[in-house]
PDB file of C-alpha atoms in Angstrom:
ATOM      1  CA  MET D1359     -12.951  -4.126   5.252  1.00 54.00           C
ATOM      2  CA  THR D1360     -13.842  -1.139   7.381  1.00 53.00           C
ATOM      3  CA  SER D1361     -15.447   2.094   6.425  1.00 44.00           C
ATOM      4  CA  THR D1362     -17.159   5.184   7.626  1.00 38.00           C
ATOM      5  CA  VAL D1363     -19.818   7.007   5.663  1.00 37.00           C
ATOM      6  CA  PRO D1364     -17.955   8.262   2.576  1.00 39.00           C
ATOM      7  CA  ALA D1365     -17.724  11.992   2.075  1.00 40.00           C
ATOM      8  CA  PRO D1366     -19.875  13.264  -0.789  1.00 41.00           C
ATOM      9  CA  ILE D1367     -18.237  12.996  -4.205  1.00 42.00           C
ATOM     10  CA  THR D1368     -17.949  16.470  -5.699  1.00 44.00           C
ATOM     11  CA  ARG D1369     -16.702  17.837  -8.982  1.00 47.00           C
ATOM     12  CA  THR D1370     -14.787  21.031  -8.626  1.00 44.00           C
ATOM     13  CA  ALA D1371     -15.240  24.243 -10.541  1.00 40.00           C
ATOM     14  CA  ASP D1372     -11.571  24.224 -11.578  1.00 46.00           C
ATOM     15  CA  GLY D1373     -12.230  21.487 -14.137  1.00 50.00           C
ATOM     16  CA  SER D1374     -10.835  18.677 -12.041  1.00 69.00           C
ATOM     17  CA  ALA D1375     -12.605  15.358 -12.346  1.00 91.00           C
ATOM     18  CA  LEU D1376     -10.833  13.814  -9.358  1.00 96.00           C
ATOM     19  CA  GLN D1377     -13.382  11.803  -7.405  1.00 97.00           C
ATOM     20  CA  ALA D1378     -11.224   9.935  -4.895  1.00 98.00           C
ATOM     21  CA  VAL D1379      -7.659   9.279  -3.775  1.00 98.00           C
ATOM     22  CA  LEU D1380      -6.542   5.717  -3.064  1.00 98.00           C
ATOM     23  CA  LEU D1381      -3.337   5.269  -1.095  1.00 98.00           C
ATOM     24  CA  ASP D1382      -1.057   2.299  -0.564  1.00 97.00           C
ATOM     25  CA  MET D1383       0.361   1.850   2.945  1.00 94.00           C
ATOM     26  CA  ASP D1384       3.767   0.134   3.319  1.00 91.00           C
ATOM     27  CA  GLY D1385       6.503   2.175   1.649  1.00 90.00           C
ATOM     28  CA  THR D1386       4.020   4.848   0.546  1.00 95.00           C
ATOM     29  CA  LEU D1387       2.638   6.343   3.757  1.00 96.00           C
ATOM     30  CA  VAL D1388       4.764   4.482   6.310  1.00 92.00           C
ATOM     31  CA  ASP D1389       8.446   3.646   5.949  1.00 87.00           C
ATOM     32  CA  THR D1390       7.996  -0.067   6.639  1.00 82.00           C
ATOM     33  CA  GLU D1391       9.089  -1.942   3.500  1.00 74.00           C
ATOM     34  CA  GLY D1392      12.451  -2.466   5.180  1.00 80.00           C
ATOM     35  CA  PHE D1393      10.692  -3.806   8.284  1.00 82.00           C
ATOM     36  CA  TRP D1394       9.183  -6.679   6.311  1.00 81.00           C
ATOM     37  CA  TRP D1395      12.549  -7.619   4.786  1.00 85.00           C
ATOM     38  CA  ASP D1396      14.316  -7.451   8.137  1.00 88.00           C
ATOM     39  CA  VAL D1397      11.712  -9.758   9.677  1.00 88.00           C
ATOM     40  CA  GLU D1398      12.020 -12.185   6.760  1.00 89.00           C
ATOM     41  CA  VAL D1399      15.805 -12.229   7.121  1.00 92.00           C
ATOM     42  CA  GLU D1400      15.577 -12.877  10.876  1.00 93.00           C
ATOM     43  CA  ILE D1401      13.033 -15.680  10.584  1.00 93.00           C
ATOM     44  CA  PHE D1402      14.916 -17.519   7.861  1.00 94.00           C
ATOM     45  CA  ALA D1403      18.158 -17.119   9.801  1.00 93.00           C
ATOM     46  CA  ARG D1404      16.497 -18.957  12.690  1.00 93.00           C
ATOM     47  CA  LEU D1405      15.532 -21.656  10.205  1.00 93.00           C
ATOM     48  CA  GLY D1406      19.159 -21.920   9.082  1.00 93.00           C
ATOM     49  CA  HIS D1407      18.926 -20.024   5.808  1.00 94.00           C
ATOM     50  CA  THR D1408      20.447 -16.796   4.502  1.00 93.00           C
ATOM     51  CA  LEU D1409      18.313 -14.691   2.197  1.00 92.00           C
ATOM     52  CA  ASP D1410      19.912 -13.279  -0.951  1.00 91.00           C
ATOM     53  CA  ASP D1411      19.545  -9.493  -0.922  1.00 87.00           C
ATOM     54  CA  SER D1412      18.504  -9.578  -4.603  1.00 86.00           C
ATOM     55  CA  TRP D1413      15.327 -11.382  -3.545  1.00 86.00           C
ATOM     56  CA  ARG D1414      14.164  -8.230  -1.801  1.00 83.00           C
ATOM     57  CA  HIS D1415      13.030  -6.795  -5.136  1.00 76.00           C
ATOM     58  CA  VAL D1416      11.064  -9.975  -5.827  1.00 76.00           C
ATOM     59  CA  VAL D1417       9.057 -10.005  -2.591  1.00 73.00           C
ATOM     60  CA  VAL D1418       8.478  -6.273  -2.097  1.00 71.00           C
ATOM     61  CA  GLY D1419       4.957  -4.965  -2.468  1.00 65.00           C
ATOM     62  CA  GLY D1420       3.257  -8.276  -3.081  1.00 67.00           C
ATOM     63  CA  PRO D1421       0.768 -10.349  -1.098  1.00 74.00           C
ATOM     64  CA  MET D1422       2.216 -12.407   1.730  1.00 77.00           C
ATOM     65  CA  THR D1423       1.247 -15.659   0.021  1.00 80.00           C
ATOM     66  CA  ARG D1424       3.445 -14.753  -2.928  1.00 79.00           C
ATOM     67  CA  SER D1425       6.434 -13.350  -1.041  1.00 82.00           C
ATOM     68  CA  ALA D1426       6.451 -16.024   1.661  1.00 85.00           C
ATOM     69  CA  GLY D1427       5.875 -18.768  -0.893  1.00 88.00           C
ATOM     70  CA  PHE D1428       8.784 -17.527  -2.983  1.00 89.00           C
ATOM     71  CA  LEU D1429      11.146 -17.487  -0.003  1.00 91.00           C
ATOM     72  CA  ILE D1430      10.162 -20.991   1.087  1.00 92.00           C
ATOM     73  CA  GLU D1431      10.753 -22.315  -2.418  1.00 91.00           C
ATOM     74  CA  ALA D1432      13.991 -20.382  -2.907  1.00 91.00           C
ATOM     75  CA  THR D1433      15.520 -21.542   0.389  1.00 93.00           C
ATOM     76  CA  GLY D1434      13.936 -24.959   0.755  1.00 92.00           C
ATOM     77  CA  ALA D1435      13.118 -24.063   4.367  1.00 92.00           C
ATOM     78  CA  ASP D1436      11.174 -26.626   6.384  1.00 93.00           C
ATOM     79  CA  ILE D1437       8.154 -24.465   7.151  1.00 93.00           C
ATOM     80  CA  THR D1438       4.645 -24.244   5.765  1.00 93.00           C
ATOM     81  CA  LEU D1439       3.133 -21.118   4.262  1.00 91.00           C
ATOM     82  CA  PRO D1440       0.559 -20.690   7.070  1.00 91.00           C
ATOM     83  CA  GLU D1441       3.284 -21.116   9.714  1.00 93.00           C
ATOM     84  CA  LEU D1442       5.536 -18.568   8.029  1.00 91.00           C
ATOM     85  CA  SER D1443       2.664 -16.094   7.590  1.00 88.00           C
ATOM     86  CA  VAL D1444       1.983 -16.158  11.335  1.00 90.00           C
ATOM     87  CA  LEU D1445       5.658 -15.559  12.141  1.00 92.00           C
ATOM     88  CA  LEU D1446       5.932 -12.708   9.626  1.00 88.00           C
ATOM     89  CA  ASN D1447       2.868 -10.902  10.960  1.00 84.00           C
ATOM     90  CA  GLN D1448       4.027 -11.355  14.563  1.00 89.00           C
ATOM     91  CA  GLY D1449       7.509 -10.080  13.772  1.00 88.00           C
ATOM     92  CA  PHE D1450       6.171  -7.064  11.899  1.00 82.00           C
ATOM     93  CA  GLU D1451       3.731  -6.171  14.673  1.00 84.00           C
ATOM     94  CA  GLU D1452       6.564  -6.238  17.177  1.00 85.00           C
ATOM     95  CA  ARG D1453       8.589  -3.836  15.056  1.00 82.00           C
ATOM     96  CA  ILE D1454       5.826  -1.314  14.494  1.00 80.00           C
ATOM     97  CA  GLY D1455       5.060  -1.493  18.199  1.00 76.00           C
ATOM     98  CA  HIS D1456       8.471   0.070  18.854  1.00 73.00           C
ATOM     99  CA  ALA D1457       8.536   2.593  15.998  1.00 76.00           C
ATOM    100  CA  LEU D1458       6.427   3.482  12.998  1.00 86.00           C
ATOM    101  CA  PRO D1459       8.168   6.096  10.846  1.00 89.00           C
ATOM    102  CA  LEU D1460       5.954   7.922   8.384  1.00 93.00           C
ATOM    103  CA  MET D1461       7.203   8.750   4.913  1.00 94.00           C
ATOM    104  CA  PRO D1462       8.132  12.409   4.339  1.00 95.00           C
ATOM    105  CA  GLY D1463       5.037  14.286   3.224  1.00 96.00           C
ATOM    106  CA  ALA D1464       2.519  11.690   4.446  1.00 96.00           C
ATOM    107  CA  THR D1465       1.155  13.696   7.382  1.00 95.00           C
ATOM    108  CA  ARG D1466       0.815  16.837   5.282  1.00 97.00           C
ATOM    109  CA  LEU D1467      -0.921  15.056   2.381  1.00 97.00           C
ATOM    110  CA  LEU D1468      -3.421  13.247   4.598  1.00 97.00           C
ATOM    111  CA  ALA D1469      -4.257  16.474   6.414  1.00 97.00           C
ATOM    112  CA  GLU D1470      -4.789  18.292   3.121  1.00 97.00           C
ATOM    113  CA  LEU D1471      -7.075  15.590   1.714  1.00 97.00           C
ATOM    114  CA  SER D1472      -9.096  15.596   4.934  1.00 97.00           C
ATOM    115  CA  ALA D1473      -9.336  19.381   5.022  1.00 96.00           C
ATOM    116  CA  HIS D1474     -10.796  19.419   1.501  1.00 96.00           C
ATOM    117  CA  ARG D1475     -13.064  16.426   2.212  1.00 95.00           C
ATOM    118  CA  ILE D1476     -11.555  14.352  -0.590  1.00 96.00           C
ATOM    119  CA  PRO D1477     -12.850  10.763  -0.337  1.00 97.00           C
ATOM    120  CA  THR D1478      -9.761   8.752   0.538  1.00 98.00           C
ATOM    121  CA  ALA D1479      -9.129   5.018   0.908  1.00 98.00           C
ATOM    122  CA  LEU D1480      -6.196   3.038   2.251  1.00 98.00           C
ATOM    123  CA  VAL D1481      -5.570   0.041  -0.012  1.00 98.00           C
ATOM    124  CA  SER D1482      -2.960  -2.427   1.196  1.00 95.00           C
ATOM    125  CA  ALA D1483      -1.804  -5.999   0.589  1.00 91.00           C
ATOM    126  CA  SER D1484      -1.110  -6.242   4.331  1.00 89.00           C
ATOM    127  CA  HIS D1485      -3.541  -8.137   6.531  1.00 88.00           C
ATOM    128  CA  ARG D1486      -6.310  -6.416   8.490  1.00 93.00           C
ATOM    129  CA  ARG D1487      -4.554  -6.929  11.850  1.00 87.00           C
ATOM    130  CA  ILE D1488      -1.543  -5.017  10.521  1.00 87.00           C
ATOM    131  CA  ILE D1489      -3.561  -2.239   8.895  1.00 92.00           C
ATOM    132  CA  ASP D1490      -5.503  -1.558  12.080  1.00 92.00           C
ATOM    133  CA  ARG D1491      -2.259  -1.190  14.048  1.00 88.00           C
ATOM    134  CA  VAL D1492      -0.828   1.220  11.477  1.00 91.00           C
ATOM    135  CA  LEU D1493      -4.053   3.240  11.357  1.00 93.00           C
ATOM    136  CA  ASP D1494      -3.595   4.091  15.008  1.00 88.00           C
ATOM    137  CA  ALA D1495      -0.542   6.119  13.909  1.00 85.00           C
ATOM    138  CA  LEU D1496      -1.825   7.397  10.577  1.00 91.00           C
ATOM    139  CA  GLY D1497      -5.231   8.411  11.927  1.00 93.00           C
ATOM    140  CA  HIS D1498      -8.430   6.477  11.194  1.00 95.00           C
ATOM    141  CA  ARG D1499     -10.193   9.784  10.565  1.00 96.00           C
ATOM    142  CA  HIS D1500      -8.318  10.330   7.313  1.00 97.00           C
ATOM    143  CA  PHE D1501      -9.870   7.342   5.549  1.00 98.00           C
ATOM    144  CA  ALA D1502     -13.473   6.760   4.518  1.00 97.00           C
ATOM    145  CA  LEU D1503     -12.579   3.183   3.601  1.00 97.00           C
ATOM    146  CA  THR D1504      -9.722   0.739   4.171  1.00 98.00           C
ATOM    147  CA  VAL D1505      -9.074  -2.446   2.203  1.00 97.00           C
ATOM    148  CA  ALA D1506      -6.798  -5.229   3.474  1.00 95.00           C
ATOM    149  CA  GLY D1507      -5.096  -7.921   1.434  1.00 91.00           C
ATOM    150  CA  ASP D1508      -6.822 -10.738   3.322  1.00 90.00           C
ATOM    151  CA  GLU D1509     -10.285  -9.296   2.641  1.00 93.00           C
ATOM    152  CA  VAL D1510     -10.424  -9.542  -1.148  1.00 93.00           C
ATOM    153  CA  PRO D1511     -10.462 -12.688  -3.312  1.00 91.00           C
ATOM    154  CA  ARG D1512      -7.369 -11.518  -5.176  1.00 92.00           C
ATOM    155  CA  THR D1513      -4.980  -8.888  -3.894  1.00 91.00           C
ATOM    156  CA  LYS D1514      -2.286  -6.901  -5.709  1.00 92.00           C
ATOM    157  CA  PRO D1515      -1.126  -7.177  -8.503  1.00 92.00           C
ATOM    158  CA  HIS D1516      -4.741  -7.953  -9.404  1.00 95.00           C
ATOM    159  CA  PRO D1517      -7.071  -4.934  -9.745  1.00 97.00           C
ATOM    160  CA  ASP D1518      -9.626  -6.193  -7.214  1.00 97.00           C
ATOM    161  CA  PRO D1519      -8.525  -4.081  -4.195  1.00 97.00           C
ATOM    162  CA  TYR D1520      -8.622  -0.841  -6.162  1.00 98.00           C
ATOM    163  CA  LEU D1521     -11.880  -1.693  -7.910  1.00 98.00           C
ATOM    164  CA  PHE D1522     -13.435  -2.463  -4.519  1.00 97.00           C
ATOM    165  CA  ALA D1523     -12.127   0.791  -3.028  1.00 98.00           C
ATOM    166  CA  ALA D1524     -13.440   2.886  -5.919  1.00 98.00           C
ATOM    167  CA  ALA D1525     -16.856   1.219  -5.729  1.00 97.00           C
ATOM    168  CA  GLY D1526     -16.948   1.690  -1.972  1.00 97.00           C
ATOM    169  CA  LEU D1527     -16.399   5.423  -2.419  1.00 97.00           C
ATOM    170  CA  GLY D1528     -18.884   5.664  -5.278  1.00 96.00           C
ATOM    171  CA  ALA D1529     -16.135   6.712  -7.679  1.00 97.00           C
ATOM    172  CA  ASP D1530     -15.218   5.879 -11.258  1.00 97.00           C
ATOM    173  CA  PRO D1531     -11.802   4.146 -11.190  1.00 96.00           C
ATOM    174  CA  ALA D1532     -10.708   6.312 -14.132  1.00 95.00           C
ATOM    175  CA  ARG D1533     -11.283   9.356 -11.921  1.00 96.00           C
ATOM    176  CA  CYS D1534      -9.332   7.996  -8.974  1.00 97.00           C
ATOM    177  CA  ALA D1535      -5.715   8.917  -8.279  1.00 97.00           C
ATOM    178  CA  VAL D1536      -3.650   6.123  -6.769  1.00 98.00           C
ATOM    179  CA  VAL D1537      -0.334   6.604  -4.956  1.00 98.00           C
ATOM    180  CA  GLU D1538       1.896   3.495  -4.888  1.00 97.00           C
ATOM    181  CA  ASP D1539       5.536   2.660  -4.238  1.00 94.00           C
ATOM    182  CA  THR D1540       6.046  -0.747  -5.907  1.00 91.00           C
ATOM    183  CA  ALA D1541       5.621  -2.234  -9.369  1.00 91.00           C
ATOM    184  CA  THR D1542       3.140  -4.736  -7.936  1.00 92.00           C
ATOM    185  CA  GLY D1543       0.902  -2.003  -6.579  1.00 94.00           C
ATOM    186  CA  VAL D1544       1.235   0.079  -9.738  1.00 96.00           C
ATOM    187  CA  ALA D1545       0.192  -2.930 -11.820  1.00 95.00           C
ATOM    188  CA  ALA D1546      -2.914  -3.408  -9.660  1.00 96.00           C
ATOM    189  CA  ALA D1547      -3.955   0.235  -9.900  1.00 97.00           C
ATOM    190  CA  GLU D1548      -3.364   0.423 -13.634  1.00 97.00           C
ATOM    191  CA  ALA D1549      -5.300  -2.802 -14.209  1.00 97.00           C
ATOM    192  CA  ALA D1550      -8.188  -1.161 -12.356  1.00 97.00           C
ATOM    193  CA  GLY D1551      -8.032   1.791 -14.755  1.00 95.00           C
ATOM    194  CA  CYS D1552      -6.824   4.382 -12.234  1.00 96.00           C
ATOM    195  CA  GLN D1553      -4.374   7.231 -12.733  1.00 95.00           C
ATOM    196  CA  VAL D1554      -1.197   6.317 -10.876  1.00 96.00           C
ATOM    197  CA  VAL D1555       1.478   8.276  -9.055  1.00 97.00           C
ATOM    198  CA  ALA D1556       4.485   6.068  -8.361  1.00 97.00           C
ATOM    199  CA  VAL D1557       6.827   7.001  -5.525  1.00 96.00           C
ATOM    200  CA  PRO D1558       9.421   4.187  -5.761  1.00 94.00           C
ATOM    201  CA  SER D1559      10.720   2.890  -2.439  1.00 86.00           C
ATOM    202  CA  VAL D1560      12.871  -0.217  -2.981  1.00 80.00           C
ATOM    203  CA  ALA D1561      13.009  -0.750  -6.750  1.00 84.00           C
ATOM    204  CA  PRO D1562      12.816   1.818  -9.562  1.00 89.00           C
ATOM    205  CA  ILE D1563       9.598   2.332 -11.515  1.00 92.00           C
ATOM    206  CA  LEU D1564       9.614   3.821 -14.996  1.00 90.00           C
ATOM    207  CA  PRO D1565       7.109   6.409 -16.246  1.00 89.00           C
ATOM    208  CA  ALA D1566       4.382   5.145 -18.593  1.00 90.00           C
ATOM    209  CA  PRO D1567       1.088   6.355 -20.078  1.00 87.00           C
ATOM    210  CA  GLY D1568      -1.321   7.043 -17.231  1.00 81.00           C
ATOM    211  CA  ARG D1569       1.538   6.870 -14.724  1.00 92.00           C
ATOM    212  CA  THR D1570       3.565   9.676 -13.162  1.00 96.00           C
ATOM    213  CA  VAL D1571       6.757   8.937 -11.251  1.00 97.00           C
ATOM    214  CA  VAL D1572       7.955  11.308  -8.524  1.00 96.00           C
ATOM    215  CA  GLY D1573      10.879  11.161  -6.148  1.00 94.00           C
ATOM    216  CA  SER D1574       9.034  11.714  -2.896  1.00 95.00           C
ATOM    217  CA  LEU D1575       5.589  12.096  -1.404  1.00 96.00           C
ATOM    218  CA  GLU D1576       6.691  15.663  -0.724  1.00 97.00           C
ATOM    219  CA  ASP D1577       6.092  16.244  -4.451  1.00 97.00           C
ATOM    220  CA  VAL D1578       2.436  15.217  -4.155  1.00 97.00           C
ATOM    221  CA  ASP D1579      -0.364  17.503  -3.040  1.00 97.00           C
ATOM    222  CA  LEU D1580      -4.047  17.923  -3.861  1.00 97.00           C
ATOM    223  CA  ALA D1581      -3.408  20.311  -6.745  1.00 96.00           C
ATOM    224  CA  PHE D1582      -0.987  17.791  -8.251  1.00 96.00           C
ATOM    225  CA  LEU D1583      -3.511  14.942  -7.926  1.00 97.00           C
ATOM    226  CA  ARG D1584      -6.323  17.033  -9.381  1.00 95.00           C
ATOM    227  CA  GLY D1585      -4.125  17.881 -12.323  1.00 93.00           C
ATOM    228  CA  LEU D1586      -3.829  14.207 -13.250  1.00 91.00           C
ATOM    229  CA  ILE D1587      -7.521  13.898 -14.047  1.00 88.00           C
ATOM    230  CA  VAL D1588      -9.393  16.509 -16.043  1.00 68.00           C
ATOM    231  CA  LEU D1589     -12.855  16.544 -17.555  1.00 57.00           C
ATOM    232  CA  ARG D1590     -12.914  15.581 -21.204  1.00 49.00           C
TER     233      ARG D1590
END
């Protein structure tokens, strides 16, 4: 886990109780969910197996141990989980080395949060080596804290990454707004007690209490996030 000194937590005069914003990475800020699937398809093709496209919804958004383990079991491929994890990370790094498209609205939202000194964390199930590569494009300066999937005892869908991020920023999870794109990430944030904005990427996500679903990150700005959490 990496961090800088968190910006001071402030409560605004407009009645907002927002203390921090916690952002997922793949599919939320960077348009890379398809990269992971493409790499999985290519690797299993080399192993002599064809992946069923319906499995994409099963593996999206989860920790690599779960997604890779599922694909090994589903295909019966002759490869171990550690071996497959290395190949997946290598393949993904190669892809983002050529292009790293940001999601519409990501640059604007990060700039706005930074301009208003909103404590912000990047919370991802991806490994640290991947996060650090992506941060070069997103801008390290935008995040007071980053949490990688291989740095917590339990990653998404467990609440641990979001609880760690909130604690690291000195924030109450109930006063943190989380932006996620998958059901796995939403489950983690909700289990941590955060207010969630879902921006579905691969599979649909339904609205629910404490959860707002929007069509694009373009629909999310600081005023919107502040409006999710009000003093009671």
